Tab-separated table of N, CA and C in Angstrom:
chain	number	residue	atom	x	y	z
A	1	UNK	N	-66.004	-132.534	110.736
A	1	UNK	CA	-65.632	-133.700	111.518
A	1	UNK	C	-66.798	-134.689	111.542
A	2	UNK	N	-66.635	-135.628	110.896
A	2	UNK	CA	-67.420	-136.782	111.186
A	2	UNK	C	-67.867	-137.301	112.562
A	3	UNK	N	-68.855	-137.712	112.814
A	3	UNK	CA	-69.399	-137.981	114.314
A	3	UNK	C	-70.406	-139.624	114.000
A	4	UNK	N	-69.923	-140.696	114.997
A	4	UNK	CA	-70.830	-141.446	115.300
A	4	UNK	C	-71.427	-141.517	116.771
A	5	UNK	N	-72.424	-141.504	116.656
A	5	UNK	CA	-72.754	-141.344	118.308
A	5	UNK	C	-74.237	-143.066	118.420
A	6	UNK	N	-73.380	-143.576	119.423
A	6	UNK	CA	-73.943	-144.877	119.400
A	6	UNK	C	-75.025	-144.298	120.849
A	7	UNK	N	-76.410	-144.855	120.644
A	7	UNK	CA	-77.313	-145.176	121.460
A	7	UNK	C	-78.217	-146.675	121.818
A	8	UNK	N	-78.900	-147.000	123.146
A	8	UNK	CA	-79.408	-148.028	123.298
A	8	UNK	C	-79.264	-148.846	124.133
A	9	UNK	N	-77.756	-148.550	124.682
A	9	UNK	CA	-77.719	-149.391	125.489
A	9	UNK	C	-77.904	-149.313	126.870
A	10	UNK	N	-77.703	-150.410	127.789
A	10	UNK	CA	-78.695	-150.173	129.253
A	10	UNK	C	-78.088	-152.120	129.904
A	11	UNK	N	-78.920	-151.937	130.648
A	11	UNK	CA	-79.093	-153.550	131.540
A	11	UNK	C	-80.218	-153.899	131.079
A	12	UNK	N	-80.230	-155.335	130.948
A	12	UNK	CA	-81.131	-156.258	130.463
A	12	UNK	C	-80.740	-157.403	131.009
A	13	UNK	N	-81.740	-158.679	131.356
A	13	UNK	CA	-81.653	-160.042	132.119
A	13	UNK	C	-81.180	-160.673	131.129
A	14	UNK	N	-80.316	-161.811	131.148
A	14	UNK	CA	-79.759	-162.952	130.549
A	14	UNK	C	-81.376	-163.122	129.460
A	15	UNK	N	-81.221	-163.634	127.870
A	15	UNK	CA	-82.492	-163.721	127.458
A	15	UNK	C	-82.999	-162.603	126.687
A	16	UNK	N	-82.594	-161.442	127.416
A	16	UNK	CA	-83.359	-160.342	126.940
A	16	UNK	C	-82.867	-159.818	125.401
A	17	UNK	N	-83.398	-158.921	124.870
A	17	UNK	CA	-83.005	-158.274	123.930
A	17	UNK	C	-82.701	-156.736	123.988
A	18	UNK	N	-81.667	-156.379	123.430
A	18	UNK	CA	-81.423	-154.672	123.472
A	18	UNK	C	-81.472	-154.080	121.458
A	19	UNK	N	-81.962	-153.097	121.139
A	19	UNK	CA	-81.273	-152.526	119.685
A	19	UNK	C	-80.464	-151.637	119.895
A	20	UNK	N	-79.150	-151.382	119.646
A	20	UNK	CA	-78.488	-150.292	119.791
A	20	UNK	C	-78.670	-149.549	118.088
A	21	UNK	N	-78.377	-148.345	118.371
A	21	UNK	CA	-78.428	-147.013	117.133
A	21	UNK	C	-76.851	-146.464	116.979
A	22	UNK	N	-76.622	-146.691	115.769
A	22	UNK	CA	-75.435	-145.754	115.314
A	22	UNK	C	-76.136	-144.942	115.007
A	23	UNK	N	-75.893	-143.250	115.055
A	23	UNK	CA	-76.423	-142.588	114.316
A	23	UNK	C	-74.958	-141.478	113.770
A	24	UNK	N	-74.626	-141.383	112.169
A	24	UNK	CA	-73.649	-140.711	111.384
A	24	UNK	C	-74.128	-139.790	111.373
A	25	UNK	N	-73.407	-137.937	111.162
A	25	UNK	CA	-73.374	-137.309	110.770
A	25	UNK	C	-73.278	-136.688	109.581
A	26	UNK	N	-73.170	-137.890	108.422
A	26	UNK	CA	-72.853	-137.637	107.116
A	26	UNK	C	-73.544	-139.276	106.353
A	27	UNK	N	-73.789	-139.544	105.460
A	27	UNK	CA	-74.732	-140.070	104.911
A	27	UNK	C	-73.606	-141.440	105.251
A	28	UNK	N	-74.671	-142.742	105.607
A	28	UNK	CA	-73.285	-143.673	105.920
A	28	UNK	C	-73.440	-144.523	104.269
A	29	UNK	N	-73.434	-143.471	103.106
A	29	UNK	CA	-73.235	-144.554	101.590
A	29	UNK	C	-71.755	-143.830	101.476
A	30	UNK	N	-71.335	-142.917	102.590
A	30	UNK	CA	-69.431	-142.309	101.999
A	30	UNK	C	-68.804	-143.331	103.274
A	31	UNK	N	-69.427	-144.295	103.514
A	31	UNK	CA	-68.857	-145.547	104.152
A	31	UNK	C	-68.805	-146.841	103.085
A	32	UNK	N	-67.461	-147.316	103.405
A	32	UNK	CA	-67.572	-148.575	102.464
A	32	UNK	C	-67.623	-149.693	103.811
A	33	UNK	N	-67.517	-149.631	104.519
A	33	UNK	CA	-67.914	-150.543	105.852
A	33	UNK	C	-68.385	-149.592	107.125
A	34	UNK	N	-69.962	-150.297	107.529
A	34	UNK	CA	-69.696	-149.960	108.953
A	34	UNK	C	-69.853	-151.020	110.024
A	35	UNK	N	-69.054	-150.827	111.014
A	35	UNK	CA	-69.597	-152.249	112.082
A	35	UNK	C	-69.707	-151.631	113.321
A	36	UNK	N	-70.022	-152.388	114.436
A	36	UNK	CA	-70.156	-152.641	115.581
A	36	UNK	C	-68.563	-153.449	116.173
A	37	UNK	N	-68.006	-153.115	116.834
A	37	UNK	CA	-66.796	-153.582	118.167
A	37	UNK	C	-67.404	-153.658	119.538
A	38	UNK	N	-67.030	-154.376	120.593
A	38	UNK	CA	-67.131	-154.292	121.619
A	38	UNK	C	-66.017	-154.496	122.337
A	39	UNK	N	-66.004	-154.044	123.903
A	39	UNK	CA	-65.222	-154.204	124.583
A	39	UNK	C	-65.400	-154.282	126.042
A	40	UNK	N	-64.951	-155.347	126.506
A	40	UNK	CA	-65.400	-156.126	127.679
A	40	UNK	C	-63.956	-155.338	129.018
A	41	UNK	N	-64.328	-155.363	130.385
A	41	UNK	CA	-63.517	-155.212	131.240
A	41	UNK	C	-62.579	-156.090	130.843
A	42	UNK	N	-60.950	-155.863	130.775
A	42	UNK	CA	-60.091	-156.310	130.939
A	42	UNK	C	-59.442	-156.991	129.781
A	43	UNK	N	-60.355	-157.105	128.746
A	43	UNK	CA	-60.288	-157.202	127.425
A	43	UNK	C	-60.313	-156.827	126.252
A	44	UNK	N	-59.543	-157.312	125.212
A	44	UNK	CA	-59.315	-156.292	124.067
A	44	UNK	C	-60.349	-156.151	123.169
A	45	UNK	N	-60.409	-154.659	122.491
A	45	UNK	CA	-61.765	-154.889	121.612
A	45	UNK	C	-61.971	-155.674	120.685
A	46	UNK	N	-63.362	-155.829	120.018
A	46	UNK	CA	-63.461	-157.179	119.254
A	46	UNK	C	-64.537	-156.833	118.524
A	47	UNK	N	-64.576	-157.415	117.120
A	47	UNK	CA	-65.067	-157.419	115.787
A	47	UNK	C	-66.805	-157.746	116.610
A	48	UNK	N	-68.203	-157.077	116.571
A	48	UNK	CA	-69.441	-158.008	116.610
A	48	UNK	C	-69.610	-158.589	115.625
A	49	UNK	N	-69.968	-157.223	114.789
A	49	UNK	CA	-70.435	-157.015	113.111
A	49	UNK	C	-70.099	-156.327	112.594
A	50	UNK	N	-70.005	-156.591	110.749
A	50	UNK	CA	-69.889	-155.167	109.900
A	50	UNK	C	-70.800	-155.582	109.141
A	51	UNK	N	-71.175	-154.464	108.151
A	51	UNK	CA	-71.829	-154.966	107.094
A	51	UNK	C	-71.463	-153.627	105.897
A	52	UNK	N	-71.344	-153.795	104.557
A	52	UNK	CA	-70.712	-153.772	103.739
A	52	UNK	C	-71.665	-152.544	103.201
A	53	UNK	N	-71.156	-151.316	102.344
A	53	UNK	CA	-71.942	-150.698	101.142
A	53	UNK	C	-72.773	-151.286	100.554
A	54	UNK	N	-72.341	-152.851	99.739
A	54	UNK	CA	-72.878	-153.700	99.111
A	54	UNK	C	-74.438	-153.980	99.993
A	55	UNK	N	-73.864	-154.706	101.550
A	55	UNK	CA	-75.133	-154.593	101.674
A	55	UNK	C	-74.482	-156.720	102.539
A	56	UNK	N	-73.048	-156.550	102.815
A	56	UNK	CA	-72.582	-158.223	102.559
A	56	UNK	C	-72.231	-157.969	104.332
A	57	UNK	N	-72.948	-158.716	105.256
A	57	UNK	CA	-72.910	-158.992	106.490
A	57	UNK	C	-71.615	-159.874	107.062
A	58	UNK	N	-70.880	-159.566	108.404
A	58	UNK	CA	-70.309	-160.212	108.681
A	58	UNK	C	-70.090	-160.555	110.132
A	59	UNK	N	-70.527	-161.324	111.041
A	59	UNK	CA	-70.319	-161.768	112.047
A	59	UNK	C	-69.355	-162.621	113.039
A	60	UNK	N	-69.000	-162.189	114.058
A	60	UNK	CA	-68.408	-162.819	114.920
A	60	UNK	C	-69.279	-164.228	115.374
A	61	UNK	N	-68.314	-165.460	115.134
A	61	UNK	CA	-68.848	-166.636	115.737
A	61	UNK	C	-69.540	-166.693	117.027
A	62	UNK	N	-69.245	-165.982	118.247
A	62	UNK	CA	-69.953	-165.789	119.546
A	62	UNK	C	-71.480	-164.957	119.608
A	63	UNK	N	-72.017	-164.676	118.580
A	63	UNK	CA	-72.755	-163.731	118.398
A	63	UNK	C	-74.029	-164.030	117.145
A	64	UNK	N	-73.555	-165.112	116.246
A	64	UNK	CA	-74.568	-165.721	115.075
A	64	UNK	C	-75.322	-166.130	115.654
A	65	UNK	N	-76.311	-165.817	114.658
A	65	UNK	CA	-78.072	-166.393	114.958
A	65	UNK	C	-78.387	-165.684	115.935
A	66	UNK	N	-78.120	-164.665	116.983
A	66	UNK	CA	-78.649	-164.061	118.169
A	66	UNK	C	-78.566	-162.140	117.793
A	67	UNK	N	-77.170	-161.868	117.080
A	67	UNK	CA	-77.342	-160.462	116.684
A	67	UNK	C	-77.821	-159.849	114.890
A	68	UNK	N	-78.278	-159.361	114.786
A	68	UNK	CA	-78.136	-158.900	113.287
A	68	UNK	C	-77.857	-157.194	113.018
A	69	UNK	N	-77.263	-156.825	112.620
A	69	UNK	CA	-76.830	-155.292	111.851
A	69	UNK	C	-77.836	-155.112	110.898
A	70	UNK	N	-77.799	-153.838	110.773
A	70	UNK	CA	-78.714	-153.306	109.579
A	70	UNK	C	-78.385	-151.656	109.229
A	71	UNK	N	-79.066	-151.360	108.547
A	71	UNK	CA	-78.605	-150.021	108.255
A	71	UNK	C	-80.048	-149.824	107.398
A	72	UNK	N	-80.576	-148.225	108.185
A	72	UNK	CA	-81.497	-146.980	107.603
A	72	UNK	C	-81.097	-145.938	106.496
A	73	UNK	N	-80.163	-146.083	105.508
A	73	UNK	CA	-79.844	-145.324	104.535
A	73	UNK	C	-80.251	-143.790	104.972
A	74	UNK	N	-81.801	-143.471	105.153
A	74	UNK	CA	-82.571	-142.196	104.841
A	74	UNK	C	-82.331	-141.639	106.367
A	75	UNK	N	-82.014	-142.818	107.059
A	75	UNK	CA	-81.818	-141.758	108.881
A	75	UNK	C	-80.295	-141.715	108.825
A	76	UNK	N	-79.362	-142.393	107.944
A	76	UNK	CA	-77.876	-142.521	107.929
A	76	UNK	C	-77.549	-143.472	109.734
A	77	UNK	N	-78.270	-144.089	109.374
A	77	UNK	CA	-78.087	-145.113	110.924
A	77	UNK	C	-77.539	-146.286	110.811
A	78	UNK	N	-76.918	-147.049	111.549
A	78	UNK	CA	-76.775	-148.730	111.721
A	78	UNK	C	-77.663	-148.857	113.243
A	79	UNK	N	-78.060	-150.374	113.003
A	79	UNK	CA	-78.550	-150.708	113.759
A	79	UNK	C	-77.686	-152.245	114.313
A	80	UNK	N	-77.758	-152.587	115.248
A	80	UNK	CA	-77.641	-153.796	116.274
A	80	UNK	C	-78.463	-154.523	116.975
A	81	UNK	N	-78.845	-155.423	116.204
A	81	UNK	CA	-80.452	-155.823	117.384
A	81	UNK	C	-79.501	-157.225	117.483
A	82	UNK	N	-80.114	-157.314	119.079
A	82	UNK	CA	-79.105	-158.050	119.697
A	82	UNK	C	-80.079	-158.799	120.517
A	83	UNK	N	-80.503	-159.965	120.593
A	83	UNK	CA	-81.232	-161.121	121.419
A	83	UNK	C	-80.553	-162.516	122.019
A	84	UNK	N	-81.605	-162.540	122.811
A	84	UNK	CA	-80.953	-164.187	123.353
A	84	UNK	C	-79.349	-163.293	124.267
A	85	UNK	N	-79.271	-162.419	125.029
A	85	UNK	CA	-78.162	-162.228	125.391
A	85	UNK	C	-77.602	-163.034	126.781
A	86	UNK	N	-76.389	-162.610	126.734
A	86	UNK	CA	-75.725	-163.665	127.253
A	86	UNK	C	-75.017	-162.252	128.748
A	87	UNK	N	-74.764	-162.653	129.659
A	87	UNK	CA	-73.488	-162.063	130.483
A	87	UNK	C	-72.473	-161.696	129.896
A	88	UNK	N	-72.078	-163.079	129.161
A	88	UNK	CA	-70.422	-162.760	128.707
A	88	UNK	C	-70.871	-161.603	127.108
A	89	UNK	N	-71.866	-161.236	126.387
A	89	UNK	CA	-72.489	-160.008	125.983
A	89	UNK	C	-71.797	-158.373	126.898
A	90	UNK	N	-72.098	-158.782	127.705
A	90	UNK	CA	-71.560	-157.212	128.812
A	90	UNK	C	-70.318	-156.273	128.223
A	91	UNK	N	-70.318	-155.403	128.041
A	91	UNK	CA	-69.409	-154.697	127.213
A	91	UNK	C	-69.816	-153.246	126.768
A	92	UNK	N	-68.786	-152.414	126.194
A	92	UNK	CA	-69.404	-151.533	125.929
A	92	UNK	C	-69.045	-151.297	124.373
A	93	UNK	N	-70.252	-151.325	123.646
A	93	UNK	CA	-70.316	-151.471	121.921
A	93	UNK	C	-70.309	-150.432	121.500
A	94	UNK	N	-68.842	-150.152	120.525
A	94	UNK	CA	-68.868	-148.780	119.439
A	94	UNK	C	-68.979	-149.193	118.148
A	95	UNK	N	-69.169	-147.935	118.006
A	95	UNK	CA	-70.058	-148.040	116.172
A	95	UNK	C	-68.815	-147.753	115.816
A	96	UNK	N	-68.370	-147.959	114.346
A	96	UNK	CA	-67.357	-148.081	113.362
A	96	UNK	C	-67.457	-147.352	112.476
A	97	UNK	N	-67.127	-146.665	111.538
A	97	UNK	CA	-67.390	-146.671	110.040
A	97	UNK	C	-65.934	-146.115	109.398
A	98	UNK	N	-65.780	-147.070	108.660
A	98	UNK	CA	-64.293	-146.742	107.442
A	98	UNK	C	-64.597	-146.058	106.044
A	99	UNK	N	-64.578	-144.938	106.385
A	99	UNK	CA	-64.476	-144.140	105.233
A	99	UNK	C	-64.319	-144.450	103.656
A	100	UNK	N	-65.141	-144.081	102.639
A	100	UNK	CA	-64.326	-144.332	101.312
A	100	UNK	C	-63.709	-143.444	100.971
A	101	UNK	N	-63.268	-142.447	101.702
A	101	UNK	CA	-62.554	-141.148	100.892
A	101	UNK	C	-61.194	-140.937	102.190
A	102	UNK	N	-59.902	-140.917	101.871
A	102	UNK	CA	-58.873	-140.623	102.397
A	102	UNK	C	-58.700	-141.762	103.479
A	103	UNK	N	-58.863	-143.003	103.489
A	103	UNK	CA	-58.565	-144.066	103.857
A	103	UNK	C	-58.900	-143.665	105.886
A	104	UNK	N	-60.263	-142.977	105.778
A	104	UNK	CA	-60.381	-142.240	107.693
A	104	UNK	C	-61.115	-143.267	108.070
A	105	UNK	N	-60.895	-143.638	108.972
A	105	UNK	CA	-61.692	-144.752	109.973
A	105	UNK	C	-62.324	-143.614	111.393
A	106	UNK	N	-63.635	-143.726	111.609
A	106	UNK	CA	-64.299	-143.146	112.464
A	106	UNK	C	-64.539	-143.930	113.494
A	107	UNK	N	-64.952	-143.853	115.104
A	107	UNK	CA	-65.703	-144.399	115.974
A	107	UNK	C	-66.604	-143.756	116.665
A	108	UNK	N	-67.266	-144.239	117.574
A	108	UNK	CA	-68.361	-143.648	118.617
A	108	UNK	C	-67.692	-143.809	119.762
A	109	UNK	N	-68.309	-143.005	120.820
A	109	UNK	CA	-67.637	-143.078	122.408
A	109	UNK	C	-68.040	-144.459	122.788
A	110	UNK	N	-68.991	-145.062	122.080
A	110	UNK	CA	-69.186	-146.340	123.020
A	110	UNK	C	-70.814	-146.116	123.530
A	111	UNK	N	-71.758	-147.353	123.636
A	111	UNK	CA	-73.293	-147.153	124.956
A	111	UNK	C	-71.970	-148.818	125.464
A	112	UNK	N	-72.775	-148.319	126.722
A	112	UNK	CA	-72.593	-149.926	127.645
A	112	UNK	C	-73.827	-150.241	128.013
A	113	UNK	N	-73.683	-151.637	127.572
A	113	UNK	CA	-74.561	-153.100	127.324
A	113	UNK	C	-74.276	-153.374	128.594
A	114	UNK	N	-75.157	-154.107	129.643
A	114	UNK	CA	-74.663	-155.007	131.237
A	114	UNK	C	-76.252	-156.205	130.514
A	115	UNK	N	-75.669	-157.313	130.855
A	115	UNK	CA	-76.758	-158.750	131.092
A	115	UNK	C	-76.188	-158.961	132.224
A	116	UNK	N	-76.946	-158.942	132.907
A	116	UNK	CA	-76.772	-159.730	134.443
A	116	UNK	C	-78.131	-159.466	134.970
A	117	UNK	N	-78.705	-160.526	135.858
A	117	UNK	CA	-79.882	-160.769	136.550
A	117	UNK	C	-80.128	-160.397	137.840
């Protein structure tokens, strides 16, 4: 069974910065995408980031220029470094990853992110 287990997150002031950690159980190159979702009280989840095998980034408009994804190949990690945050940021962010083998889409339980001062 595949496992993502997302770490990092916490409270931080409007401004601040958090990195959250995907960390996979299986090497994330048997991923052809992994991203980041979030999900806010009362609202449906939502795309942050993915970024590609290739290596091809993709961002949510509410979130450019302030978050970037990355990925550790040798720790099998994604990363989320996330600055300049906002309140409306508050949510709780799961890690993603879509499988290249038998079309399996994985998630994480979720860390919760709070900005508020």
């Amino acid at each position: 069974q595949v496992q993502l287990v997302e770490s990092g997150g916490g409270l931080v002031q409007p401004g601040g910065s958090l990195r959250l950690s995907c960390a996979a159980s299986r090497s994330i190159s048997t991923f052809n995408v992994m991203g980041w979702y979030r999900q806010a009280p009362g609202k449906e989840r939502e795309l942050v980031a993915h970024i590609t095998r290739g290596g091809t980034t993709n961002y949510a408009d509410s979130v450019k220029g302030r978050f970037t994804i990355s990925t550790d190949n040798a720790k099998n990690t994604v990363y989320l470094q996330m600055n300049s945050l906002k309140p409306e940021d508050t949510a709780v962010y799961h890690c993603n990853g879509a499988s290249r083998y038998g079309g399996m889409d994985y998630w994480g339980k979720g860390t919760l992110v709070v900005v508020s001062s």
